[in-house]
Amino acid sequence: MSSMTKRSLVTPLAQDMPQSGIRKFFDYISGREDVISLGIGEPDFTTPRAVREACIRALEQGRTEYTPNAGLLELRESISTYLEDNFRVNYDPVHEMMVTIGSSEALDLALRVLIEEGDEILVPAPCYVSYSPITGLCSGKTVEVETTAANSFKLTAEQLEASITPRSKLLILNYPSNPTGAVMTYEDWLPIAKIVEKYNLFVLSDEIYGELTYGSKHVSFAAMPGMKDRTLLISGFSKAFAMTGWRIGYACGPEEVIAPMLKIHQYTIMCAPILGQIAALESLKPHGIEAKDMMMDSYNSRRQMFVSGLCQAGFPCHEPKGAFYAFPSIAHTGLTSEQFAERLLEETSVLTVPGTAFGKGGEGFIRCSYATSPAKLEVALERMAGFMKQFG
Ligand code: PMP
């Protein structure tokens, strides 16, 4: 035995995966009741009552079975109609759609079927924390395309083109954006679509915040001329429908991509939980849509109050036009994002996330989620304004 070389139990890919820069801060505050958290990207609403009741009824009727691997057909049909009505994209519920465990599973499956060793995956940054680690697990390489506050964190064709190499395969888009709240309009997308076509890229469009735009309506990248066949659209019920814990998401795209994703899902997951699927189906009925719109209006008024409060408190902040995050600058304090977030937490018990948790371009910013009660937002703003006084 002793002459055998010792092999490490855990693979280098798993070992080298970085710890999420968000989790660290949450561990820090557990059990501290004085803390106002602007950290977590989760609605403070509970799932609307009618949706919860539909789930209770289903449970009482004994709905505890597996569903088809791709999800209940009725749910896929309902999502298909919803997407067509709201975002002008058209997907066949049988061949081009699947229901997943949150959009997270859809993202994981997509990257597993699309990435080969050494492929480069373009991601506008600052960006959602999961893209790079999962890409790494698939032996791909993330190339972050830095966007800037000066351009409201929108992606430009020039920035994108400058990052393309012969290994570029996939572009991950996430608009409305976590963490910046940036949105892209039809006119913003046109030159991006041209680049996608020119370099024969495939696009993974994470549109989990698609319903949450304030002002102009969300434009799905898949709805851009010629882009449907080049795009996998990922979304879900967590954010706009206040259903994070139900874990229901979906992927829509060319059958060529959906079919292998479904194969992996079949072996590893079987199907998304039936009760979550029944709840999702209920939330797409008119009363669920009404509740979603009501929540969106509420985020919008909090956004207006919070962002103007941040500006008055001395935080330069571009106007976030989607999702439920503000991404103000703290560069003028001379602190790094991490130092700032740590000191703000220690000295005022307000939890924010350092911009560096979201990759390139995040230094000098903090992410604040305003999906929390207006009363708490007011107190947080007071504390943040007090904290800023020391920086003149
Ligand atoms: N994408 C983005 C941009 C997100 O912010 C999140 C949740 N924070 C997800 C995907 C995953 O959401 P879920 O798995 O709950 O659908």
XYZ file of C-alpha atoms and ligand atoms in Angstrom:
408
model
C 0.000 0.000 0.000
C 2.635 2.474 1.078
C 4.414 2.225 -2.277
C 1.279 3.390 -4.097
C 1.143 7.079 -4.897
C -1.610 8.801 -3.014
C -4.293 10.171 -5.295
C -6.241 13.165 -4.157
C -9.867 12.376 -3.387
C -11.344 15.559 -4.805
C -10.711 16.618 -8.401
C -8.635 19.747 -9.022
C -11.619 21.270 -10.845
C -13.794 20.996 -7.733
C -10.934 21.933 -5.419
C -10.087 25.083 -7.336
C -13.649 26.346 -7.499
C -13.708 29.683 -5.659
C -15.943 30.296 -2.659
C -18.798 32.689 -3.509
C -17.981 36.246 -2.452
C -21.601 36.600 -1.349
C -21.785 33.578 0.963
C -18.861 34.785 3.052
C -20.781 37.883 4.109
C -23.886 35.904 4.976
C -21.940 33.539 7.219
C -20.598 36.610 9.001
C -24.034 37.926 10.007
C -25.807 34.736 11.008
C -27.584 35.300 14.324
C -27.100 39.107 14.282
C -30.582 40.587 14.521
C -29.474 44.217 14.286
C -28.302 43.767 10.719
C -30.303 45.207 7.830
C -29.508 43.037 4.874
C -29.331 44.558 1.423
C -27.287 41.538 0.517
C -29.556 38.832 -0.716
C -31.132 38.727 -4.168
C -34.488 37.487 -3.018
C -37.973 39.046 -3.001
C -39.223 39.908 0.477
C -42.746 38.907 -0.614
C -44.023 35.441 0.125
C -45.563 33.563 -2.785
C -49.111 34.887 -3.322
C -51.757 33.076 -1.237
C -53.753 31.701 -4.186
C -50.628 29.995 -5.491
C -49.853 28.471 -2.096
C -53.454 27.294 -1.803
C -53.332 25.580 -5.189
C -50.322 23.670 -3.958
C -52.083 22.677 -0.710
C -55.057 21.408 -2.718
C -52.779 19.398 -4.991
C -51.098 17.860 -1.984
C -54.443 16.905 -0.468
C -55.397 15.295 -3.762
C -52.287 13.177 -3.492
C -50.258 14.787 -6.292
C -46.958 13.302 -5.233
C -45.835 11.570 -8.424
C -43.013 12.164 -10.892
C -43.865 14.370 -13.839
C -42.558 13.917 -17.397
C -38.804 14.621 -17.533
C -39.344 17.891 -19.379
C -41.994 18.978 -16.867
C -45.802 18.930 -16.946
C -46.919 19.531 -20.526
C -49.598 21.913 -19.267
C -46.942 24.006 -17.562
C -44.729 24.084 -20.661
C -47.728 25.146 -22.754
C -48.570 27.829 -20.277
C -44.983 29.149 -20.188
C -44.911 29.119 -23.992
C -48.061 31.270 -24.188
C -46.748 33.572 -21.463
C -43.427 34.091 -23.294
C -45.180 34.780 -26.548
C -47.597 37.274 -24.983
C -44.955 39.090 -22.968
C -41.683 38.815 -24.842
C -42.670 37.918 -28.410
C -40.723 34.697 -28.487
C -42.299 31.538 -29.751
C -41.298 28.081 -28.483
C -42.753 24.655 -29.143
C -43.573 23.207 -25.695
C -42.773 19.657 -26.821
C -39.412 20.019 -28.578
C -37.966 23.346 -27.541
C -38.653 23.654 -23.815
C -37.876 21.982 -20.516
C -38.699 22.735 -16.885
C -35.733 22.694 -14.508
C -34.876 23.044 -10.825
C -34.635 26.798 -10.824
C -32.908 28.588 -13.651
C -29.755 27.397 -11.860
C -30.172 23.860 -13.143
C -30.868 25.132 -16.663
C -27.634 27.112 -16.528
C -25.648 24.121 -15.314
C -27.087 21.803 -17.990
C -26.551 24.348 -20.738
C -22.912 24.901 -19.889
C -22.345 21.142 -19.626
C -23.707 20.493 -23.103
C -22.197 23.533 -24.776
C -18.639 23.800 -23.433
C -15.636 21.751 -24.499
C -12.192 22.003 -22.912
C -10.553 25.315 -23.718
C -13.653 27.006 -25.103
C -13.909 30.663 -24.247
C -17.151 31.939 -22.793
C -17.758 35.660 -23.076
C -19.544 37.287 -20.152
C -20.267 41.002 -19.725
C -19.058 41.912 -16.248
C -19.727 42.735 -13.467
C -21.853 39.584 -13.645
C -23.805 37.007 -11.669
C -21.531 34.890 -9.477
C -22.320 31.432 -10.924
C -21.264 31.754 -14.550
C -17.523 31.577 -14.087
C -17.328 28.689 -11.551
C -19.653 26.441 -13.596
C -17.778 27.280 -16.782
C -14.592 26.286 -14.949
C -16.136 22.959 -13.894
C -16.839 22.292 -17.566
C -13.161 23.004 -18.399
C -14.070 26.206 -20.180
C -12.570 29.629 -19.692
C -14.595 32.726 -18.881
C -13.567 35.902 -20.642
C -15.095 38.824 -18.805
C -16.032 41.774 -20.985
C -15.860 44.782 -18.710
C -18.811 47.165 -18.873
C -18.771 50.571 -17.222
C -20.958 52.832 -15.107
C -20.350 55.626 -17.633
C -22.374 53.572 -20.113
C -24.905 52.386 -17.500
C -23.254 48.935 -17.576
C -24.673 48.164 -21.014
C -22.684 45.900 -23.305
C -21.371 47.534 -26.477
C -20.446 45.822 -29.743
C -16.937 47.331 -29.538
C -16.316 45.906 -26.057
C -17.610 42.524 -27.155
C -15.678 42.369 -30.409
C -12.429 43.321 -28.683
C -12.681 40.194 -26.493
C -13.386 37.676 -29.257
C -10.743 35.098 -30.172
C -10.853 31.973 -32.354
C -11.788 30.000 -29.187
C -14.858 32.145 -28.412
C -17.929 29.936 -28.488
C -20.611 31.178 -26.197
C -21.834 34.558 -25.004
C -23.691 34.662 -21.690
C -26.074 37.589 -21.424
C -27.938 38.617 -18.304
C -30.145 41.634 -18.842
C -31.765 42.978 -16.726
C -28.500 42.492 -14.913
C -27.575 41.155 -11.535
C -25.673 43.010 -10.037
C -25.949 46.307 -11.936
C -29.659 46.598 -12.785
C -28.683 47.472 -16.383
C -31.130 46.759 -19.195
C -30.622 46.563 -22.961
C -33.086 48.028 -25.467
C -33.869 46.818 -28.987
C -31.445 49.429 -30.356
C -28.752 48.336 -27.888
C -29.168 44.705 -28.970
C -28.978 45.288 -32.743
C -25.168 45.723 -32.966
C -24.656 42.882 -30.455
C -26.757 40.563 -32.650
C -24.569 41.522 -35.629
C -21.421 40.501 -33.758
C -23.038 37.241 -32.654
C -23.772 36.441 -36.268
C -20.428 37.614 -37.602
C -18.441 35.397 -35.222
C -20.934 32.541 -35.183
C -21.445 32.668 -31.412
C -24.155 30.873 -29.483
C -25.906 32.856 -26.759
C -27.124 31.821 -23.357
C -29.539 34.518 -22.306
C -30.327 34.465 -18.597
C -33.534 36.505 -18.436
C -34.535 35.670 -14.872
C -35.221 39.379 -14.224
C -37.013 39.909 -17.562
C -40.294 40.865 -15.926
C -38.673 43.423 -13.646
C -38.018 46.454 -15.817
C -39.019 49.991 -14.962
C -39.781 52.139 -17.956
C -39.116 50.324 -21.182
C -40.332 46.739 -21.530
C -37.754 43.952 -21.518
C -36.486 42.922 -24.957
C -35.556 39.258 -25.048
C -32.379 38.599 -26.999
C -34.104 35.566 -28.531
C -36.700 37.928 -30.042
C -34.082 39.837 -32.034
C -34.190 39.123 -35.781
C -32.297 35.926 -36.589
C -31.318 35.235 -32.983
C -33.828 32.584 -31.899
C -31.799 29.741 -33.446
C -28.609 31.018 -31.832
C -30.025 31.527 -28.348
C -30.902 29.455 -25.337
C -33.332 31.436 -23.204
C -33.209 30.678 -19.482
C -35.652 32.013 -16.942
C -37.835 30.975 -14.042
C -40.288 31.838 -11.340
C -37.960 32.740 -8.453
C -37.743 36.488 -8.786
C -40.771 38.072 -10.479
C -43.224 35.573 -8.983
C -41.604 35.506 -5.509
C -41.056 31.749 -5.700
C -37.374 31.226 -4.875
C -37.917 28.207 -2.633
C -40.123 26.338 -5.096
C -37.139 25.890 -7.384
C -38.813 26.129 -10.770
C -37.037 27.454 -13.839
C -36.995 26.648 -17.525
C -34.883 26.587 -20.661
C -36.122 27.257 -24.197
C -34.105 26.916 -27.353
C -33.177 24.868 -30.394
C -34.018 21.183 -30.032
C -30.377 20.444 -30.816
C -29.449 21.953 -27.429
C -32.568 21.133 -25.383
C -32.461 17.391 -26.234
C -28.993 16.722 -24.730
C -29.820 18.933 -21.730
C -32.903 16.818 -21.187
C -30.792 13.649 -21.405
C -28.560 14.776 -18.529
C -31.576 16.023 -16.548
C -33.224 12.606 -17.023
C -30.271 10.814 -15.418
C -29.425 13.310 -12.696
C -32.717 14.917 -11.683
C -35.642 13.028 -13.309
C -37.966 15.996 -13.086
C -38.491 19.225 -11.185
C -40.680 18.722 -8.085
C -44.337 18.337 -8.990
C -45.666 20.709 -6.327
C -43.402 23.483 -7.542
C -44.612 22.877 -11.079
C -48.250 23.012 -9.983
C -47.567 26.266 -8.135
C -45.801 27.721 -11.197
C -48.779 26.791 -13.368
C -51.089 28.567 -10.948
C -48.918 31.684 -10.911
C -49.378 32.090 -14.675
C -53.143 32.427 -14.282
C -54.577 35.971 -14.367
C -54.541 36.370 -10.556
C -50.851 35.325 -10.479
C -49.945 37.787 -13.218
C -51.781 40.510 -11.318
C -49.827 39.706 -8.152
C -46.559 39.766 -10.116
C -47.423 43.212 -11.534
C -48.280 44.477 -8.078
C -44.900 43.313 -6.744
C -43.133 44.950 -9.683
C -44.839 48.276 -8.930
C -43.707 47.960 -5.356
C -40.065 47.329 -6.384
C -40.276 50.320 -8.671
C -41.329 52.706 -5.902
C -38.643 51.303 -3.583
C -36.103 51.702 -6.389
C -36.969 55.362 -6.862
C -36.834 56.063 -3.137
C -33.641 54.057 -2.538
C -31.627 55.314 -5.501
C -32.426 58.963 -4.832
C -31.612 58.341 -1.151
C -28.245 56.851 -2.133
C -27.407 59.855 -4.295
C -28.315 62.245 -1.466
C -26.207 60.199 0.946
C -23.142 60.727 -1.250
C -23.125 57.559 -3.348
C -22.913 58.301 -7.095
C -25.286 55.779 -8.646
C -26.378 55.136 -12.229
C -30.100 54.568 -12.542
C -30.804 50.825 -12.443
C -33.647 50.164 -14.877
C -34.277 46.531 -14.091
C -33.980 43.697 -11.527
C -33.944 44.837 -7.869
C -30.363 45.960 -7.332
C -28.603 49.306 -7.079
C -24.873 49.372 -7.806
C -23.525 52.628 -6.381
C -19.932 53.783 -6.540
C -17.821 53.988 -3.388
C -14.559 54.717 -5.228
C -14.234 58.249 -3.824
C -13.937 56.890 -0.258
C -10.480 55.499 -1.062
C -11.525 52.104 0.319
C -11.705 48.936 -1.722
C -15.188 47.472 -2.202
C -14.382 44.708 0.239
C -13.047 47.105 2.893
C -16.057 49.356 2.413
C -18.617 46.551 2.745
C -16.808 45.157 5.796
C -16.610 48.496 7.563
C -20.183 49.439 6.686
C -21.314 46.166 8.200
C -19.168 46.468 11.308
C -19.928 50.124 11.987
C -23.586 50.396 10.919
C -24.883 46.818 10.652
C -25.933 47.291 7.030
C -25.024 44.357 4.817
C -24.106 45.015 1.187
C -22.012 42.960 -1.215
C -18.639 44.206 -2.519
C -18.692 44.747 -6.276
C -15.596 42.566 -6.634
C -17.764 39.494 -5.880
C -19.120 40.006 -9.419
C -15.807 40.035 -11.263
C -14.151 42.561 -13.568
C -15.337 46.127 -13.244
C -16.808 45.519 -9.784
C -14.034 47.248 -7.839
C -15.218 50.618 -6.538
C -18.868 49.548 -6.269
C -21.189 47.771 -3.845
C -24.374 45.894 -4.656
C -27.486 46.747 -2.652
C -30.703 44.789 -3.096
C -33.775 46.964 -2.579
C -36.148 43.970 -2.409
C -36.606 44.701 1.257
C -39.242 46.694 3.150
C -39.378 50.477 2.592
C -39.065 50.965 6.379
C -35.811 48.988 6.448
C -34.555 50.782 3.350
C -35.115 54.141 5.098
C -33.108 53.039 8.137
C -30.363 51.582 5.938
C -30.118 54.882 4.040
C -29.846 56.862 7.290
C -27.063 54.618 8.534
C -25.254 54.727 5.188
C -25.486 58.533 5.050
C -24.031 58.739 8.578
C -21.196 56.392 7.599
C -20.357 58.455 4.513
C -19.868 61.659 6.545
C -16.367 60.576 7.561
C -15.296 60.673 3.899
C -16.184 64.345 3.520
N -29.442 34.030 -12.691
C -29.317 35.167 -12.003
C -28.798 36.361 -12.702
C -29.676 35.215 -10.647
O -29.547 36.373 -9.974
C -30.138 34.052 -10.009
C -30.498 34.031 -8.535
N -29.787 34.857 -7.723
C -30.259 32.890 -10.765
C -29.910 32.912 -12.114
C -30.747 31.599 -10.179
O -32.058 31.659 -9.795
P -33.006 30.382 -9.620
O -32.158 29.160 -9.673
O -33.679 30.569 -8.298
O -33.979 30.434 -10.770
